[in-house]
XYZ file of N, CA and C in Angstrom:
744
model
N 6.227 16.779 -9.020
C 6.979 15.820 -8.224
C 7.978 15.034 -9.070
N 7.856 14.959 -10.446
C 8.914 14.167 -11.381
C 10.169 14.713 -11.233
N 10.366 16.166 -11.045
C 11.364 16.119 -10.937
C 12.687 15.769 -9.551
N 12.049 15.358 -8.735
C 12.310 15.176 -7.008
C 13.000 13.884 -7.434
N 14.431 13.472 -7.173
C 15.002 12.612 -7.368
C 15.027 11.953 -5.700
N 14.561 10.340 -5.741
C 14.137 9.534 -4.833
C 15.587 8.749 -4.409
N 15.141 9.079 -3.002
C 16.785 8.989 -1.833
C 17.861 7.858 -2.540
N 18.467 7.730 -2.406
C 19.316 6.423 -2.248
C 18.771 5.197 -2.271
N 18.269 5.407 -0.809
C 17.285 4.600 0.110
C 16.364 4.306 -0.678
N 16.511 3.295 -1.671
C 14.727 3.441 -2.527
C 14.099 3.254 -1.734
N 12.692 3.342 -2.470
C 11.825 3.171 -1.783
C 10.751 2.122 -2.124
N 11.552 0.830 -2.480
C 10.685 0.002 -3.726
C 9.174 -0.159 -3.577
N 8.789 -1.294 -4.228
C 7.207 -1.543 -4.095
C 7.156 -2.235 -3.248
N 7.729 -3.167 -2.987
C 7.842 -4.071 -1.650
C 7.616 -3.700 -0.341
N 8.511 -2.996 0.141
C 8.557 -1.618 0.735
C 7.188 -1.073 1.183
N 6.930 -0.327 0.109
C 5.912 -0.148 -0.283
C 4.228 -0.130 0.343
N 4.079 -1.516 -0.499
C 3.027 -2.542 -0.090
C 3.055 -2.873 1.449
N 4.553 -3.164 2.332
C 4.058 -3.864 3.597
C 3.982 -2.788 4.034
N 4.455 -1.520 4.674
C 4.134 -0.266 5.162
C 2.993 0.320 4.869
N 2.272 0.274 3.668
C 0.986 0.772 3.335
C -0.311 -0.473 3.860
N -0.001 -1.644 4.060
C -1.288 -2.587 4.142
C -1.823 -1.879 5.641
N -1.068 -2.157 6.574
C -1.595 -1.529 7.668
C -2.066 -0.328 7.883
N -1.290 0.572 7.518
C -1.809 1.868 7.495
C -3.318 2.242 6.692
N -3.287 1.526 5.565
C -4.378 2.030 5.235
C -5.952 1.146 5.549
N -5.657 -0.072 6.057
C -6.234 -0.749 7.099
C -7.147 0.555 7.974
N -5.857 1.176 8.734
C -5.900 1.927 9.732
C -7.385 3.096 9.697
N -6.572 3.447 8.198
C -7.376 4.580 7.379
C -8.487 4.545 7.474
N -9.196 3.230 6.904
C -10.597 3.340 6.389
C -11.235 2.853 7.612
N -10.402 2.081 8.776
C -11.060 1.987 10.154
C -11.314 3.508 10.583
N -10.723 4.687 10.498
C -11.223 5.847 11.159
C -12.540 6.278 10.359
N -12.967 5.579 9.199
C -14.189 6.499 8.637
C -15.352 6.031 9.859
N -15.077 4.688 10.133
C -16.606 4.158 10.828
C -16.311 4.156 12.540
N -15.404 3.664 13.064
C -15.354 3.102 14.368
C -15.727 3.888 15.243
N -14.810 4.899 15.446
C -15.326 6.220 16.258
C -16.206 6.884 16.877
N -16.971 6.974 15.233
C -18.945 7.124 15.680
C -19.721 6.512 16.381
N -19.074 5.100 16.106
C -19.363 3.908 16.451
C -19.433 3.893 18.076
N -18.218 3.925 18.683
C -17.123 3.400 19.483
C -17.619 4.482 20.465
N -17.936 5.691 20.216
C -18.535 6.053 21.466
C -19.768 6.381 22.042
N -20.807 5.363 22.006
C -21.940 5.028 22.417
C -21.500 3.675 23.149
N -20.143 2.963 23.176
C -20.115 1.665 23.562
C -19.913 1.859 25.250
N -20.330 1.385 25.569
C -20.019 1.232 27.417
C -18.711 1.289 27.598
N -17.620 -0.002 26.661
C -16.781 -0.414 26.795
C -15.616 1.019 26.349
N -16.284 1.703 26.132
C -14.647 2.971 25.368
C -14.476 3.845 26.961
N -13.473 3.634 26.703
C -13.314 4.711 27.651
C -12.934 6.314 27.541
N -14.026 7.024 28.517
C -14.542 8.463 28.399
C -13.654 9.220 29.105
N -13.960 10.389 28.974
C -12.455 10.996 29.584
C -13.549 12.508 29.935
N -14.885 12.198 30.386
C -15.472 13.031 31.232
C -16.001 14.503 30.206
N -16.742 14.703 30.849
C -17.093 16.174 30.239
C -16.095 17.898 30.360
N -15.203 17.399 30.079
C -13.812 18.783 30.567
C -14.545 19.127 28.910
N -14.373 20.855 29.264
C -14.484 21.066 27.387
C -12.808 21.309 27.055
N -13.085 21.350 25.127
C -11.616 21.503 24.935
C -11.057 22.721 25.289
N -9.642 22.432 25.591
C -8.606 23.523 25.972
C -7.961 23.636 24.737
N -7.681 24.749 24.481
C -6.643 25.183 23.176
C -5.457 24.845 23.610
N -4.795 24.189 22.778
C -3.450 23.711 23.262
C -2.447 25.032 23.384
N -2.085 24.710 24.607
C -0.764 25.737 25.438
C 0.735 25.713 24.491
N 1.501 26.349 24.222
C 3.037 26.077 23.984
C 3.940 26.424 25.076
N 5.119 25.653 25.161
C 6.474 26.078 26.079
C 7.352 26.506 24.925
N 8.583 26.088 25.944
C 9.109 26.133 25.372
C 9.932 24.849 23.955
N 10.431 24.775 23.295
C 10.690 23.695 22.445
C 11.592 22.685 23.231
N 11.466 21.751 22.443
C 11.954 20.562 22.841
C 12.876 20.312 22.872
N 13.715 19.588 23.576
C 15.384 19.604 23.968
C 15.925 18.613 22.731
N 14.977 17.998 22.237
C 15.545 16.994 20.743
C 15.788 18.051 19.988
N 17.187 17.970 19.285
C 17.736 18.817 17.974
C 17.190 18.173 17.154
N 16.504 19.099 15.649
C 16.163 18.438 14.531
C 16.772 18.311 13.782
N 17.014 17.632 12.886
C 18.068 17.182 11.833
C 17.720 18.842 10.966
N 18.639 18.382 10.288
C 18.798 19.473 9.024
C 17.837 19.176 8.119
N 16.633 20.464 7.611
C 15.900 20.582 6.966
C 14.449 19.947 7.780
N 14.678 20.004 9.285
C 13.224 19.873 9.854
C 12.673 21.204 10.760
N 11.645 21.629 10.817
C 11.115 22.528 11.692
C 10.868 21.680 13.158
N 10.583 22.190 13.755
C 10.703 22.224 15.289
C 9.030 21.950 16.330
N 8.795 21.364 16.656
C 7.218 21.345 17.505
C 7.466 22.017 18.532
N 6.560 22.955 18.353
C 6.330 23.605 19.847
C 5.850 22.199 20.940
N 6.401 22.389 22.326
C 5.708 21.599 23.306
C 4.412 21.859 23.745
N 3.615 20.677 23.541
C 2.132 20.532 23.790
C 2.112 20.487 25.495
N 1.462 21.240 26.407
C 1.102 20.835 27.526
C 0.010 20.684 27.722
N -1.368 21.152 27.301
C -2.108 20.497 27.950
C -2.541 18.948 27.333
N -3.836 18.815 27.820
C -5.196 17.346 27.578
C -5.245 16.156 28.228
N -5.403 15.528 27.946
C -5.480 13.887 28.457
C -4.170 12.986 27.732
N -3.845 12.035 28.697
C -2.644 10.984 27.834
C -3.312 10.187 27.292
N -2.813 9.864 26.164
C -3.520 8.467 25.026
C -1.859 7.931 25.182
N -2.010 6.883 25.542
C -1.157 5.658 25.270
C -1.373 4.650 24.395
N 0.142 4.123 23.371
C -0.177 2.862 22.331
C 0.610 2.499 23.061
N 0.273 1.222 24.257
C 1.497 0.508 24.738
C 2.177 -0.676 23.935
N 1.515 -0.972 22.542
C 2.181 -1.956 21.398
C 2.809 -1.135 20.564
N 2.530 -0.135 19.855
C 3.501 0.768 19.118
C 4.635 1.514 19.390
N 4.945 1.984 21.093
C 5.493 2.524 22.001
C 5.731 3.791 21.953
N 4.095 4.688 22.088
C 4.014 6.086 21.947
C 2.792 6.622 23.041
N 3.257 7.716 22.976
C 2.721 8.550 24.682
C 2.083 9.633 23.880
N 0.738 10.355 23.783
C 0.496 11.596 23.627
C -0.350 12.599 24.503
N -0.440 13.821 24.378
C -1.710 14.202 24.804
C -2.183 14.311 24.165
N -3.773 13.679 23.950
C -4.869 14.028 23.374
C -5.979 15.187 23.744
N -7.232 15.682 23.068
C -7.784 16.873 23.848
C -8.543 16.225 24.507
N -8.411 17.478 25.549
C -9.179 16.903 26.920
C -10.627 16.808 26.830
N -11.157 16.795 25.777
C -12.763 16.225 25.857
C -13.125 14.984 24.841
N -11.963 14.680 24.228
C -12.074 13.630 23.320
C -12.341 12.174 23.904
N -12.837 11.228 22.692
C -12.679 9.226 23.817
C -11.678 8.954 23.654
N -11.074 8.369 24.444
C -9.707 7.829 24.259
C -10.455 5.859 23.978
N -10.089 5.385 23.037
C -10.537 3.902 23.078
C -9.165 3.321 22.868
N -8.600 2.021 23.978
C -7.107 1.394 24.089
C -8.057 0.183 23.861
N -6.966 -0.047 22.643
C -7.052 -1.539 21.971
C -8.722 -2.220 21.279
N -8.718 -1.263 20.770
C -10.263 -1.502 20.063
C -10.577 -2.913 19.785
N -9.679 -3.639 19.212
C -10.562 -4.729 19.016
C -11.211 -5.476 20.054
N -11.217 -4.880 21.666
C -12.004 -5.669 22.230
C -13.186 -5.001 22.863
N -13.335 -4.179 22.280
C -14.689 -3.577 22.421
C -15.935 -4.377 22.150
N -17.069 -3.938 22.987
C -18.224 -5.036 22.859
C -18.545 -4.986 21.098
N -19.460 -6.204 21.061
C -19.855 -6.872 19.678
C -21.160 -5.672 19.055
N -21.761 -5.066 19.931
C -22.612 -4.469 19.609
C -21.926 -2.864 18.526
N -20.745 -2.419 19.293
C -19.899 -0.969 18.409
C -19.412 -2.097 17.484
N -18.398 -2.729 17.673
C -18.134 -3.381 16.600
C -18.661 -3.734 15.071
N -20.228 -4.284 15.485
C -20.940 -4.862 14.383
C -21.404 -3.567 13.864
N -21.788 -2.199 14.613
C -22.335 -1.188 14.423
C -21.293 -0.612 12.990
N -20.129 -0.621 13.193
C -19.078 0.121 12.404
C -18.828 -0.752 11.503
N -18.827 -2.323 11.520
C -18.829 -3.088 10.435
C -19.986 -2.454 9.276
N -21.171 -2.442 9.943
C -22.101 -2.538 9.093
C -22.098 -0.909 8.306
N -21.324 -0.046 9.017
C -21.143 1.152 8.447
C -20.264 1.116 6.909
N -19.394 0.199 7.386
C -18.364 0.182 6.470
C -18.556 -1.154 5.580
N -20.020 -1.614 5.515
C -20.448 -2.585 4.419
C -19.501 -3.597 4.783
N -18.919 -4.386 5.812
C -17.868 -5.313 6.092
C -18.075 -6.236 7.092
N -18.145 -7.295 6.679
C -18.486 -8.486 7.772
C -17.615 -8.808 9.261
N -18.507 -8.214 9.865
C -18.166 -8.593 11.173
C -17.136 -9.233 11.743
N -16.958 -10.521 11.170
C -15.545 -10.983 12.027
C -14.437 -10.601 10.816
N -14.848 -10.509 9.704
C -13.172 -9.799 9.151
C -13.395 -8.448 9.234
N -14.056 -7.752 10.264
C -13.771 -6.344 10.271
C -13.020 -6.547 11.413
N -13.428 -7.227 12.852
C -13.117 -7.168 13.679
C -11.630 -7.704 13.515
N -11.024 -8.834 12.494
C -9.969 -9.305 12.245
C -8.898 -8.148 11.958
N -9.572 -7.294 11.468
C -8.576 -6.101 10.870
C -8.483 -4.843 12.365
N -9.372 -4.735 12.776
C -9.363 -3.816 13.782
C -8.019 -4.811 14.913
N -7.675 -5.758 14.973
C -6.319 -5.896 15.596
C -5.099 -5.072 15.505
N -5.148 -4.715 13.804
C -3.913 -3.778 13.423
C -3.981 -2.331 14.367
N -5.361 -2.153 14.741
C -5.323 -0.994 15.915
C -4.992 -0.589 16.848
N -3.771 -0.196 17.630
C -3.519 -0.034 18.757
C -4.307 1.504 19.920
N -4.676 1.887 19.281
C -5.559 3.128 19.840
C -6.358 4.444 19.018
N -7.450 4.804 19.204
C -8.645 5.382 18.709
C -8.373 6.462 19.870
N -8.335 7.839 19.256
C -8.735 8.849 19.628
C -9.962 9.760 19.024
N -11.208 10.341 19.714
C -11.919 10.553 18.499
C -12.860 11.714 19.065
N -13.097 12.852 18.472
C -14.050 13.582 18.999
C -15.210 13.116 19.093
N -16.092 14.004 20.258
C -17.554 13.330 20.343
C -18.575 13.855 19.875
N -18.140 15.068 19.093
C -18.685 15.697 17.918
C -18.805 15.067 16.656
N -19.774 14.735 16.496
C -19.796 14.466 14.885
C -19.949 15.357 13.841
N -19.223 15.588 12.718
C -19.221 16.821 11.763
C -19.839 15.806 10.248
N -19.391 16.524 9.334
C -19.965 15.630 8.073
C -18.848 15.683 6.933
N -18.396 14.912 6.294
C -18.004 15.502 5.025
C -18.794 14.689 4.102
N -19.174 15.582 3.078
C -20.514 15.438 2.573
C -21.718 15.104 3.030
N -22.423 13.917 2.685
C -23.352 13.038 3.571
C -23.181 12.205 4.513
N -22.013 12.216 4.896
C -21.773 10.935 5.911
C -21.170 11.761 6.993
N -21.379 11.727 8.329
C -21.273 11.915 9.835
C -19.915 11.543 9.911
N -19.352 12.597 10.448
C -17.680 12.019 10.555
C -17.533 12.973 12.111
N -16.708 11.884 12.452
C -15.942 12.546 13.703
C -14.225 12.543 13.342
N -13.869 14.149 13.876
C -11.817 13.752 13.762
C -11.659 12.924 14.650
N -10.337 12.601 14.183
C -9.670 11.685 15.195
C -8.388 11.232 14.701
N -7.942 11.145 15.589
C -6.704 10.268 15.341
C -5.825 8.619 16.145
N -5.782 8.210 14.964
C -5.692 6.737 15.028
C -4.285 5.975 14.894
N -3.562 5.390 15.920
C -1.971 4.680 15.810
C -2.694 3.058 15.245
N -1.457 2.905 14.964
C -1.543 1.346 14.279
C -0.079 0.879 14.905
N -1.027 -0.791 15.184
C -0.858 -1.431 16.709
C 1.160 -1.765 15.931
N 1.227 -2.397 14.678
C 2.585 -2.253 14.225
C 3.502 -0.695 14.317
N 4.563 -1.344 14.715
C 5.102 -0.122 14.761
C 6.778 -0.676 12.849
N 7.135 0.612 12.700
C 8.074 0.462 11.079
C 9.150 0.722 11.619
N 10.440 -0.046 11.034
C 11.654 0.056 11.204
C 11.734 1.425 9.789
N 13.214 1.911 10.078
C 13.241 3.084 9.802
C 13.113 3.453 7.940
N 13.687 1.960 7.622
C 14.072 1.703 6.475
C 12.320 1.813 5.248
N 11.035 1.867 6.688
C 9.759 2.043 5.525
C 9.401 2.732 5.517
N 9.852 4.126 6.425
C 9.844 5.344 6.133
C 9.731 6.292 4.774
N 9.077 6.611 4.344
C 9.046 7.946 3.704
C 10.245 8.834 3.664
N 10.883 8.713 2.363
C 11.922 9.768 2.955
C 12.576 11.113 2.142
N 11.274 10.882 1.161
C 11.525 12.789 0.737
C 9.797 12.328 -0.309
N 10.203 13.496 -0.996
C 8.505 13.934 -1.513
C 8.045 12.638 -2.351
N 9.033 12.810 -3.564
C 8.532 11.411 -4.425
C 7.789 9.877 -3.811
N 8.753 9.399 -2.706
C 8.186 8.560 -2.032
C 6.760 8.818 -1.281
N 7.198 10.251 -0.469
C 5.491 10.178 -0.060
C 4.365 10.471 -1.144
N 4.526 10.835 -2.129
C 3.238 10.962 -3.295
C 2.985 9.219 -3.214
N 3.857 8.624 -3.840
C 3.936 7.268 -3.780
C 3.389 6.444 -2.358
N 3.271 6.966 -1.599
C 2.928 5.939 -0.686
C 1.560 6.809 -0.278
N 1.110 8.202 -0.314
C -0.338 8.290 0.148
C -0.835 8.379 -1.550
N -0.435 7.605 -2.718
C -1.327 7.336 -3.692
C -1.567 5.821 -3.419
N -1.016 5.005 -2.379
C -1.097 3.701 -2.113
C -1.923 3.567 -0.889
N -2.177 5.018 -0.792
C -3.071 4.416 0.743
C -4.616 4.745 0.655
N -4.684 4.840 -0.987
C -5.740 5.630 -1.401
C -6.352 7.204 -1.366
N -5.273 8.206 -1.237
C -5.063 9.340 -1.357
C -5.381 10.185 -2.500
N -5.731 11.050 -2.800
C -6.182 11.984 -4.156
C -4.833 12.652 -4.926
N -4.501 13.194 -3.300
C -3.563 14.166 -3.364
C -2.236 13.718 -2.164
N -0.901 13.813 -2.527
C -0.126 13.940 -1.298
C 0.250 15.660 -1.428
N -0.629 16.345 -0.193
C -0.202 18.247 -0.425
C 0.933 18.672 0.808
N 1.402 17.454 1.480
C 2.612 18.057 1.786
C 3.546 17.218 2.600
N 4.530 17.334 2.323
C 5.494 15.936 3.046
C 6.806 17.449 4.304
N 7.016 16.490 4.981
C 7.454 17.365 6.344
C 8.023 16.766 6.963
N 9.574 17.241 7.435
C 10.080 16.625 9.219
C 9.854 17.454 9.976
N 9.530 16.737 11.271
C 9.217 17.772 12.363
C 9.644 16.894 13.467
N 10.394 17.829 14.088
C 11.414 17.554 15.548
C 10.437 17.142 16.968
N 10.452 16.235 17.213
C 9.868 15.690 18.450
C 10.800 15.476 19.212
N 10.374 15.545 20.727
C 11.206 14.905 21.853
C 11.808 13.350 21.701
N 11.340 12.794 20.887
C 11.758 11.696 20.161
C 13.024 11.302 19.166
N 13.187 12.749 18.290
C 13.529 12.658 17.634
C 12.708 13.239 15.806
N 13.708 12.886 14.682
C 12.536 13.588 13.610
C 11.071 13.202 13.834
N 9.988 13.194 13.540
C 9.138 12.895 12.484
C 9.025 13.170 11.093
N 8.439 12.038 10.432
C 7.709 12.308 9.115
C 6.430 12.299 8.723
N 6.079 13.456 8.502
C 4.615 13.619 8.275
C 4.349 13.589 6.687
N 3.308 13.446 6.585
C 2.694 13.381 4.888
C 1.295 13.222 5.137
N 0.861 14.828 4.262
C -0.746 15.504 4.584
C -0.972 15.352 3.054
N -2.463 14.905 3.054
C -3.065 14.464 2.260
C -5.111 14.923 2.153
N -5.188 14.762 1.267
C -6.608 14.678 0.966
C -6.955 13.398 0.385
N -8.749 13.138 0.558
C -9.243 12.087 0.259
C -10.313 11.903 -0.134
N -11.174 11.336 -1.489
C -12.453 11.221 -1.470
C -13.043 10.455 -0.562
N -14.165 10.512 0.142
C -14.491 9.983 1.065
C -16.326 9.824 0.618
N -17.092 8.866 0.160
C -18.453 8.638 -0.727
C -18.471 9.939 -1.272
N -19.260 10.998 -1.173
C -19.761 12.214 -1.299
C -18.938 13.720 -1.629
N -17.972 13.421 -0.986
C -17.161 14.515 0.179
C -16.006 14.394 0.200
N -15.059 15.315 0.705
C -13.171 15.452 0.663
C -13.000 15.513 2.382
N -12.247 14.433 2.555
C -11.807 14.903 4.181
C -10.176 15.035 3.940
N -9.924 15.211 4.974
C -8.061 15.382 5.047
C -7.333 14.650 6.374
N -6.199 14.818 5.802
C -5.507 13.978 6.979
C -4.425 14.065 6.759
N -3.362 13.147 7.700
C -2.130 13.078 7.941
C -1.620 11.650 8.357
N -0.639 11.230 7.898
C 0.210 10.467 8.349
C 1.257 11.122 8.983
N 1.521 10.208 10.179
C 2.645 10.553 11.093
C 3.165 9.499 11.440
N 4.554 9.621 10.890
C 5.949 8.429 11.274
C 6.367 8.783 12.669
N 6.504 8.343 13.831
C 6.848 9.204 15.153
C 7.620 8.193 15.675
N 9.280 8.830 16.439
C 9.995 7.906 17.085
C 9.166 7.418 18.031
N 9.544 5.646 18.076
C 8.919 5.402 19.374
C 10.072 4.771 20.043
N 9.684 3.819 20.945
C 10.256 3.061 21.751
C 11.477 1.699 20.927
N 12.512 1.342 21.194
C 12.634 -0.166 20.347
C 13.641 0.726 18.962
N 13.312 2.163 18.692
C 14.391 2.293 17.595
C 13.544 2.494 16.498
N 12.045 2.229 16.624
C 11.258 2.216 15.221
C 10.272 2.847 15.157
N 9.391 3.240 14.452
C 8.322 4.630 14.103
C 6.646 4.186 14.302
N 6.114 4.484 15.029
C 4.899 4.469 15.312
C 3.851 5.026 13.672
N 3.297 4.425 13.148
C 2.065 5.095 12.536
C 0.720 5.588 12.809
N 0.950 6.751 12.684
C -0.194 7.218 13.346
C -1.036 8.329 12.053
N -2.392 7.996 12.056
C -2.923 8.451 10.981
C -3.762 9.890 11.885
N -3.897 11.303 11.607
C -4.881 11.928 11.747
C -5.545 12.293 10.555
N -7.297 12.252 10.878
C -8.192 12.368 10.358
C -9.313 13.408 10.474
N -9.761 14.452 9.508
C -10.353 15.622 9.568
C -11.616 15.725 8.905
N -12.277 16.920 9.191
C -13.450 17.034 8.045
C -12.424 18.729 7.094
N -11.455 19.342 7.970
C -10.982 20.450 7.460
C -9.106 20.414 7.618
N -8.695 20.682 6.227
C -6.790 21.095 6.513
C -6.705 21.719 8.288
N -7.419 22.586 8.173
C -7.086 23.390 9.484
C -7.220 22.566 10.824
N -7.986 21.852 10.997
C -7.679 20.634 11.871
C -6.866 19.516 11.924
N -6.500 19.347 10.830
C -5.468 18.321 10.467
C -4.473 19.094 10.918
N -3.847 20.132 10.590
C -2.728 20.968 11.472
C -2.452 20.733 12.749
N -4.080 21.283 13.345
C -3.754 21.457 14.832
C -3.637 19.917 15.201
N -4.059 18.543 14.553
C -3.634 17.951 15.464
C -2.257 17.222 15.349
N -1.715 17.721 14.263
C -0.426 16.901 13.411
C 0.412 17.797 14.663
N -0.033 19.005 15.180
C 0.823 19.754 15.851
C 0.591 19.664 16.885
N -0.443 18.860 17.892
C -0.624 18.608 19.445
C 0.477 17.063 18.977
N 0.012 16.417 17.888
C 0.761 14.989 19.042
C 1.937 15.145 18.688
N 3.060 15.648 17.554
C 4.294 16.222 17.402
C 4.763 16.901 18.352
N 3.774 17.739 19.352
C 4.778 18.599 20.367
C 4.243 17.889 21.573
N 3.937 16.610 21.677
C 3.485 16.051 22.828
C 4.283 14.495 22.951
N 4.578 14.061 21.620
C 4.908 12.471 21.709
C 6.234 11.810 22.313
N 5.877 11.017 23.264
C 6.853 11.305 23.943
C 7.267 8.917 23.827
C-alpha cells in the first residue's frame, strides 16, 4: 500500500478520528446486540419466511463513475429502513429487522452490555449512534463466541469529504476501526449513486470474523455508514452485494 499515492483530498487524522468514532462504535455493537436483540419482545420479527437467494435484474439506471463496477439489482426480502441516516434496503427475508435499538427493553440491552463487559447505561449511551440492526437468527461462532451476521447502519450519516477515497486511506481508516487487515477497497454503482466499500478482517477474542464497510448515497447529499458483519468472506460478499443492489 506505500506505494498508493493518497488523493488530493487528504485524508487527515482529524478526518479521520470523527468518521471512525462512530463507526467503530457501530462495530463492536454488532459483536453483542443481535444475539441479544432477538429474544427481546421489543425487536421486530419479520416471521418465519425461509431465506430466498437473492434474485438479479437488470442493472441500475445510476451510471458509475469511472473505475467502479456495477450492482446487480437486488429484488427480493424484506425492507430495513434507517429513517435518520436516509437509506432503504432489502434485507433477507428471514432475518430481525431491529429500528432504532436504543429503545429496546432493558432486559436485551443489559443482556448485550454484559456480553460486551460494558455498563449498562454507557452501553446503552452508545447504542444511540445506531440507527438500525439487521441480524440473522442463526447463530454461528467465530471461535468460541456465538455470532450472528448482520448488518448494522449508523444513526450519523458523512458528508462526502470523510469518505475513503482510494486504498491508502482505507488501510488507514479500517486500521482505525480496529481492523487486522484492510483486503479490499471498492466503488460500486448504486441507484444512488457510487459507493465505497472497504472489506476487512478482524480479531474477534478467539477467532477471525470479516466484514465490510459501506459508504452508501443517501438522502441530504451525504453517505450512510453501514457496517456488514460475518463469521465467513463469502458472506460478507453476498451481503455487501444485496444492500449495494438494493439501496435505494
Amino acid at each position: 500500500m506505500s506505494g498508493v499515492m493518497v488523493n488530493t483530498r487528504r485524508y487527515t487524522k482529524e478526518i479521520l478520528m470523527k468518521t471512525t468514532r462512530s463507526l467503530a462504535a457501530v462495530a463492536v455493537l454488532a459483536l453483542a446486540l443481535p444475539l441479544a436483540a432477538c429474544s427481546s419482545d421489543s425487536s421486530k420479527d419479520s416471521g418465519s419466511a425461509e431465506t430466498t437467494t437473492a434474485t438479479t435484474a437488470e442493472a441500475s439506471t445510476a451510471a458509475p463513475s469511472s473505475g467502479a463496477s456495477m450492482a446487480a439489482t437486488v429484488t427480493d426480502g424484506q425492507e430495513a429502513k434507517a429513517p435518520t441516516a436516509g437509506i432503504t434496503f432489502l434485507a433477507p427475508s428471514d432475518w430481525t429487522v431491529i429500528s432504532d435499538p436504543a429503545n429496546l427493553d432493558e432486559a436485551a440491552l443489559s443482556a448485550a452490555a454484559e456480553a460486551m463487559g460494558q455498563d449498562p447505561t454507557t452501553f446503552k449511551n452508545t447504542m444511540k449512534q445506531v440507527d438500525l440492526i439487521v441480524s440473522s437468527k442463526e447463530a454461528k461462532s467465530i471461535g468460541s463466541l456465538p455470532y450472528p451476521d448482520n448488518i448494522v447502519v449508523a444513526r450519523q450519516a458523512y458528508p462526502e469529504s470523510q469518505v475513503p477515497t482510494d486504498e491508502a486511506s482505507a488501510t488507514t481508516f479500517a486500521k482505525a476501526t480496529g481492523a487486522n487487515n484492510m483486503t479490499k477497497y471498492e466503488k460500486i454503482g448504486t441507484a444512488n449513486g457510487d459507493a465505497t466499500v472497504i472489506r476487512y478482517d478482524m480479531t474477534i477474542q478467539d477467532g477471525t470474523g470479516y466484514g465490510a464497510v459501506i459508504f452508501a448515497p443517501a438522502s441530504g447529499g451525504n453517505y450512510a455508514g453501514i457496517t456488514v458483519s460475518a463469521t465467513d468472506p463469502s458472506t460478507v460478499d453476498e451481503l455487501v452485494a444485496r444492500v449495494t443492489g438494493s439501496v435505494k
